PDB file of C-alpha atoms in Angstrom:
ATOM      1  CA  MET A   1     -70.518 177.555  65.714  1.00 55.00           C
ATOM      2  CA  PRO A   2     -69.831 176.519  69.910  1.00 62.00           C
ATOM      3  CA  HIS A   3     -67.652 173.977  70.561  1.00 65.00           C
ATOM      4  CA  VAL A   4     -69.429 170.659  71.325  1.00 63.00           C
ATOM      5  CA  LEU A   5     -67.021 168.603  73.672  1.00 61.00           C
ATOM      6  CA  SER A   6     -68.377 164.914  73.452  1.00 60.00           C
ATOM      7  CA  VAL A   7     -68.194 162.662  76.176  1.00 59.00           C
ATOM      8  CA  SER A   8     -68.744 159.426  76.070  1.00 61.00           C
ATOM      9  CA  LYS A   9     -70.537 157.681  78.488  1.00 64.00           C
ATOM     10  CA  ALA A  10     -68.167 155.620  80.360  1.00 65.00           C
ATOM     11  CA  LYS A  11     -69.360 153.350  83.373  1.00 66.00           C
ATOM     12  CA  ILE A  12     -68.034 154.774  86.844  1.00 66.00           C
ATOM     13  CA  GLU A  13     -67.135 151.875  88.981  1.00 69.00           C
ATOM     14  CA  ARG A  14     -67.814 152.424  92.506  1.00 66.00           C
ATOM     15  CA  PRO A  15     -66.630 150.307  95.992  1.00 66.00           C
ATOM     16  CA  ALA A  16     -68.347 147.128  96.507  1.00 66.00           C
ATOM     17  CA  SER A  17     -69.397 148.214  99.765  1.00 65.00           C
ATOM     18  CA  THR A  18     -68.789 151.369 102.397  1.00 73.00           C
ATOM     19  CA  GLN A  19     -70.351 149.440 105.306  1.00 75.00           C
ATOM     20  CA  PRO A  20     -68.248 148.777 108.313  1.00 76.00           C
ATOM     21  CA  ASN A  21     -68.022 145.002 109.653  1.00 78.00           C
ATOM     22  CA  LEU A  22     -70.621 145.485 112.536  1.00 78.00           C
ATOM     23  CA  LYS A  23     -70.033 141.151 113.470  1.00 81.00           C
ATOM     24  CA  GLY A  24     -69.100 141.006 117.292  1.00 81.00           C
ATOM     25  CA  PHE A  25     -69.988 144.584 117.771  1.00 81.00           C
ATOM     26  CA  LYS A  26     -72.193 145.285 121.060  1.00 82.00           C
ATOM     27  CA  ILE A  27     -72.880 148.176 122.051  1.00 82.00           C
ATOM     28  CA  GLY A  28     -70.905 149.063 125.687  1.00 76.00           C
ATOM     29  CA  ALA A  29     -68.230 146.389 125.081  1.00 78.00           C
ATOM     30  CA  LYS A  30     -65.589 149.417 125.948  1.00 76.00           C
ATOM     31  CA  LEU A  31     -67.715 151.252 128.507  1.00 72.00           C
ATOM     32  CA  ARG A  32     -65.486 151.671 131.901  1.00 66.00           C
ATOM     33  CA  SER A  33     -66.462 149.242 134.979  1.00 62.00           C
ATOM     34  CA  THR A  34     -66.871 152.000 137.205  1.00 59.00           C
ATOM     35  CA  PRO A  35     -68.944 154.601 136.407  1.00 57.00           C
ATOM     36  CA  LEU A  36     -67.195 158.545 136.691  1.00 56.00           C
ATOM     37  CA  ALA A  37     -69.137 160.686 139.208  1.00 55.00           C
ATOM     38  CA  GLY A  38     -71.251 163.303 137.095  1.00 53.00           C
ATOM     39  CA  ARG A  39     -73.554 165.699 137.980  1.00 55.00           C
ATOM     40  CA  GLY A  40     -75.890 165.031 140.627  1.00 54.00           C
ATOM     41  CA  GLN A  41     -73.847 161.909 142.023  1.00 56.00           C
ATOM     42  CA  ALA A  42     -71.510 161.988 144.561  1.00 55.00           C
ATOM     43  CA  VAL A  43     -68.129 161.722 144.642  1.00 58.00           C
ATOM     44  CA  ALA A  44     -66.335 159.855 147.014  1.00 57.00           C
ATOM     45  CA  LYS A  45     -65.210 162.003 150.306  1.00 64.00           C
ATOM     46  CA  PRO A  46     -62.128 161.450 152.217  1.00 67.00           C
ATOM     47  CA  ALA A  47     -62.407 159.107 155.373  1.00 65.00           C
ATOM     48  CA  PRO A  48     -63.594 161.763 158.263  1.00 69.00           C
ATOM     49  CA  LEU A  49     -60.674 162.249 160.734  1.00 72.00           C
ATOM     50  CA  MET A  50     -62.516 162.219 164.147  1.00 70.00           C
ATOM     51  CA  ASP A  51     -63.460 158.347 165.568  1.00 71.00           C
ATOM     52  CA  ALA A  52     -66.222 156.824 163.485  1.00 74.00           C
ATOM     53  CA  LYS A  53     -69.069 156.606 165.879  1.00 77.00           C
ATOM     54  CA  SER A  54     -68.784 160.277 166.814  1.00 76.00           C
ATOM     55  CA  PHE A  55     -69.301 160.933 162.908  1.00 73.00           C
ATOM     56  CA  GLY A  56     -72.218 158.802 162.684  1.00 75.00           C
ATOM     57  CA  LYS A  57     -74.137 161.163 165.814  1.00 75.00           C
ATOM     58  CA  LEU A  58     -72.865 164.217 164.621  1.00 70.00           C
ATOM     59  CA  THR A  59     -74.096 164.086 160.553  1.00 73.00           C
ATOM     60  CA  ARG A  60     -77.533 162.464 161.933  1.00 74.00           C
ATOM     61  CA  GLY A  61     -77.495 165.684 164.561  1.00 73.00           C
ATOM     62  CA  LYS A  62     -77.363 163.936 168.283  1.00 73.00           C
ATOM     63  CA  LEU A  63     -74.181 165.432 168.882  1.00 78.00           C
ATOM     64  CA  ARG A  64     -75.345 169.216 170.794  1.00 85.00           C
ATOM     65  CA  PRO A  65     -73.138 172.169 169.542  1.00 88.00           C
ATOM     66  CA  GLU A  66     -71.110 173.860 172.536  1.00 89.00           C
ATOM     67  CA  GLY A  67     -71.205 177.132 170.908  1.00 91.00           C
ATOM     68  CA  ARG A  68     -72.305 178.800 167.763  1.00 92.00           C
ATOM     69  CA  ILE A  69     -71.668 181.707 165.924  1.00 94.00           C
ATOM     70  CA  ASP A  70     -74.263 183.619 163.261  1.00 93.00           C
ATOM     71  CA  LEU A  71     -72.741 185.095 160.187  1.00 92.00           C
ATOM     72  CA  HIS A  72     -76.079 185.419 158.758  1.00 85.00           C
ATOM     73  CA  GLY A  73     -76.518 188.859 157.322  1.00 84.00           C
ATOM     74  CA  MET A  74     -72.705 189.858 157.971  1.00 89.00           C
ATOM     75  CA  THR A  75     -70.613 191.131 155.014  1.00 89.00           C
ATOM     76  CA  MET A  76     -67.707 189.184 154.092  1.00 90.00           C
ATOM     77  CA  ALA A  77     -64.733 191.805 155.825  1.00 93.00           C
ATOM     78  CA  GLU A  78     -67.363 191.531 158.885  1.00 94.00           C
ATOM     79  CA  ALA A  79     -67.533 188.210 159.245  1.00 93.00           C
ATOM     80  CA  HIS A  80     -63.632 186.500 158.280  1.00 95.00           C
ATOM     81  CA  PRO A  81     -62.600 188.401 161.265  1.00 95.00           C
ATOM     82  CA  ALA A  82     -65.782 187.143 163.398  1.00 95.00           C
ATOM     83  CA  LEU A  83     -65.713 183.740 162.832  1.00 95.00           C
ATOM     84  CA  GLN A  84     -61.595 183.536 163.073  1.00 95.00           C
ATOM     85  CA  ASP A  85     -62.063 185.519 166.675  1.00 96.00           C
ATOM     86  CA  PHE A  86     -64.774 182.192 167.400  1.00 95.00           C
ATOM     87  CA  ILE A  87     -62.937 179.485 166.598  1.00 95.00           C
ATOM     88  CA  LEU A  88     -59.805 180.461 168.132  1.00 94.00           C
ATOM     89  CA  GLY A  89     -61.371 181.189 171.121  1.00 94.00           C
ATOM     90  CA  SER A  90     -63.480 178.687 171.203  1.00 94.00           C
ATOM     91  CA  ALA A  91     -60.409 176.270 171.079  1.00 93.00           C
ATOM     92  CA  GLN A  92     -58.659 178.370 173.790  1.00 93.00           C
ATOM     93  CA  LEU A  93     -62.390 177.040 176.003  1.00 93.00           C
ATOM     94  CA  GLN A  94     -61.638 173.540 174.881  1.00 92.00           C
ATOM     95  CA  ARG A  95     -64.865 173.312 173.185  1.00 91.00           C
ATOM     96  CA  ARG A  96     -64.696 170.574 170.889  1.00 89.00           C
ATOM     97  CA  LEU A  97     -68.437 170.897 168.354  1.00 89.00           C
ATOM     98  CA  VAL A  98     -69.483 174.338 167.576  1.00 93.00           C
ATOM     99  CA  LEU A  99     -71.721 175.632 165.061  1.00 92.00           C
ATOM    100  CA  VAL A 100     -71.304 178.291 161.942  1.00 94.00           C
ATOM    101  CA  ILE A 101     -74.012 179.332 160.743  1.00 92.00           C
ATOM    102  CA  THR A 102     -74.116 181.103 157.174  1.00 91.00           C
ATOM    103  CA  GLY A 103     -77.208 181.300 155.473  1.00 83.00           C
ATOM    104  CA  LYS A 104     -78.703 179.664 152.496  1.00 77.00           C
ATOM    105  CA  GLY A 105     -77.550 183.133 150.501  1.00 71.00           C
ATOM    106  CA  LYS A 106     -80.607 185.012 148.058  1.00 67.00           C
ATOM    107  CA  SER A 107     -81.842 183.139 145.427  1.00 66.00           C
ATOM    108  CA  LYS A 108     -82.956 186.286 142.722  1.00 66.00           C
ATOM    109  CA  PHE A 109     -83.974 186.575 139.223  1.00 67.00           C
ATOM    110  CA  ASP A 110     -80.481 186.064 136.711  1.00 66.00           C
ATOM    111  CA  TYR A 111     -80.969 188.806 134.134  1.00 71.00           C
ATOM    112  CA  GLY A 112     -77.097 187.955 132.764  1.00 71.00           C
ATOM    113  CA  PRO A 113     -75.621 185.458 130.678  1.00 77.00           C
ATOM    114  CA  ILE A 114     -72.964 185.016 133.402  1.00 72.00           C
ATOM    115  CA  PRO A 115     -75.271 183.422 136.469  1.00 69.00           C
ATOM    116  CA  GLU A 116     -74.193 184.656 139.600  1.00 66.00           C
ATOM    117  CA  ARG A 117     -73.399 182.570 142.701  1.00 66.00           C
ATOM    118  CA  HIS A 118     -75.659 183.445 145.782  1.00 70.00           C
ATOM    119  CA  GLY A 119     -74.589 182.654 149.016  1.00 80.00           C
ATOM    120  CA  VAL A 120     -71.427 183.998 149.264  1.00 84.00           C
ATOM    121  CA  LEU A 121     -70.580 183.563 153.197  1.00 87.00           C
ATOM    122  CA  ARG A 122     -72.056 180.045 152.301  1.00 87.00           C
ATOM    123  CA  HIS A 123     -69.230 179.998 149.286  1.00 86.00           C
ATOM    124  CA  HIS A 124     -66.618 181.472 151.415  1.00 91.00           C
ATOM    125  CA  VAL A 125     -66.731 180.211 154.972  1.00 92.00           C
ATOM    126  CA  PRO A 126     -65.208 176.619 153.948  1.00 92.00           C
ATOM    127  CA  ILE A 127     -62.682 178.115 151.780  1.00 93.00           C
ATOM    128  CA  TRP A 128     -61.485 180.429 155.649  1.00 93.00           C
ATOM    129  CA  LEU A 129     -61.675 176.819 157.592  1.00 93.00           C
ATOM    130  CA  ARG A 130     -58.887 175.388 155.214  1.00 92.00           C
ATOM    131  CA  GLN A 131     -56.299 178.151 155.653  1.00 91.00           C
ATOM    132  CA  SER A 132     -54.225 179.077 158.478  1.00 88.00           C
ATOM    133  CA  PRO A 133     -54.317 179.967 160.995  1.00 91.00           C
ATOM    134  CA  LEU A 134     -58.047 178.190 161.648  1.00 91.00           C
ATOM    135  CA  SER A 135     -56.951 174.986 160.044  1.00 90.00           C
ATOM    136  CA  LEU A 136     -54.336 173.772 162.787  1.00 92.00           C
ATOM    137  CA  VAL A 137     -57.215 173.839 165.569  1.00 93.00           C
ATOM    138  CA  ILE A 138     -60.100 172.064 162.988  1.00 92.00           C
ATOM    139  CA  LEU A 139     -60.221 168.633 162.397  1.00 88.00           C
ATOM    140  CA  GLU A 140     -63.049 168.019 160.867  1.00 87.00           C
ATOM    141  CA  VAL A 141     -66.198 170.740 159.243  1.00 90.00           C
ATOM    142  CA  SER A 142     -69.215 169.183 157.428  1.00 88.00           C
ATOM    143  CA  PRO A 143     -73.056 170.326 156.570  1.00 87.00           C
ATOM    144  CA  ALA A 144     -75.454 170.453 159.317  1.00 87.00           C
ATOM    145  CA  HIS A 145     -78.021 168.274 160.196  1.00 84.00           C
ATOM    146  CA  GLN A 146     -81.468 169.790 159.523  1.00 82.00           C
ATOM    147  CA  ARG A 147     -82.320 170.594 162.932  1.00 80.00           C
ATOM    148  CA  HIS A 148     -78.962 172.738 163.541  1.00 76.00           C
ATOM    149  CA  GLY A 149     -79.772 174.652 160.039  1.00 77.00           C
ATOM    150  CA  GLY A 150     -79.128 172.479 157.198  1.00 82.00           C
ATOM    151  CA  VAL A 151     -77.379 174.006 153.991  1.00 81.00           C
ATOM    152  CA  GLY A 152     -76.929 177.458 155.617  1.00 86.00           C
ATOM    153  CA  ALA A 153     -74.971 175.900 158.812  1.00 90.00           C
ATOM    154  CA  LEU A 154     -71.730 174.056 159.079  1.00 91.00           C
ATOM    155  CA  TYR A 155     -70.420 171.849 161.843  1.00 90.00           C
ATOM    156  CA  VAL A 156     -66.664 172.537 163.173  1.00 91.00           C
ATOM    157  CA  TYR A 157     -65.330 169.786 165.061  1.00 88.00           C
ATOM    158  CA  LEU A 158     -62.288 170.820 166.878  1.00 91.00           C
ATOM    159  CA  ARG A 159     -59.019 169.079 167.664  1.00 89.00           C
ATOM    160  CA  ARG A 160     -58.117 168.726 171.563  1.00 84.00           C
ATOM    161  CA  GLY A 161     -55.779 171.235 173.173  1.00 72.00           C
ATOM    162  CA  ARG A 162     -52.337 169.811 173.660  1.00 61.00           C
TER     163      ARG A 162
END
């Protein structure tokens, strides 16, 4: 005969309420007053080093570049020395504003799981301009106005010769 345990039906006590007290709770009460910049929002840029009037004309495309170099179609090995020679040569000629055309880069379908960056020169040229010896002669770098190439070009404002 199987052994059967007899279990008495005892009441199981449960806590009275598991609901939190929501009195005084307001959505967004602890939110920061100044939102952080996220994707698609502009991050505050530092103030330009050049005078405000010239910078305004520069961003509106009203200043005419005194020289230009087109790196579009060059390899990185060709473009880097050509850019250095052009910028340093322009500084010796006491030019103030030059235009560096990088091109927008190719947009092709990406088959792999890791996205590929297109526009290699467009990505590397600003880095090269911040490195020595070019950083010594450059005052300001900003994206070009649409009439001078838009996102595929950069304005490089050079320091005055000493």
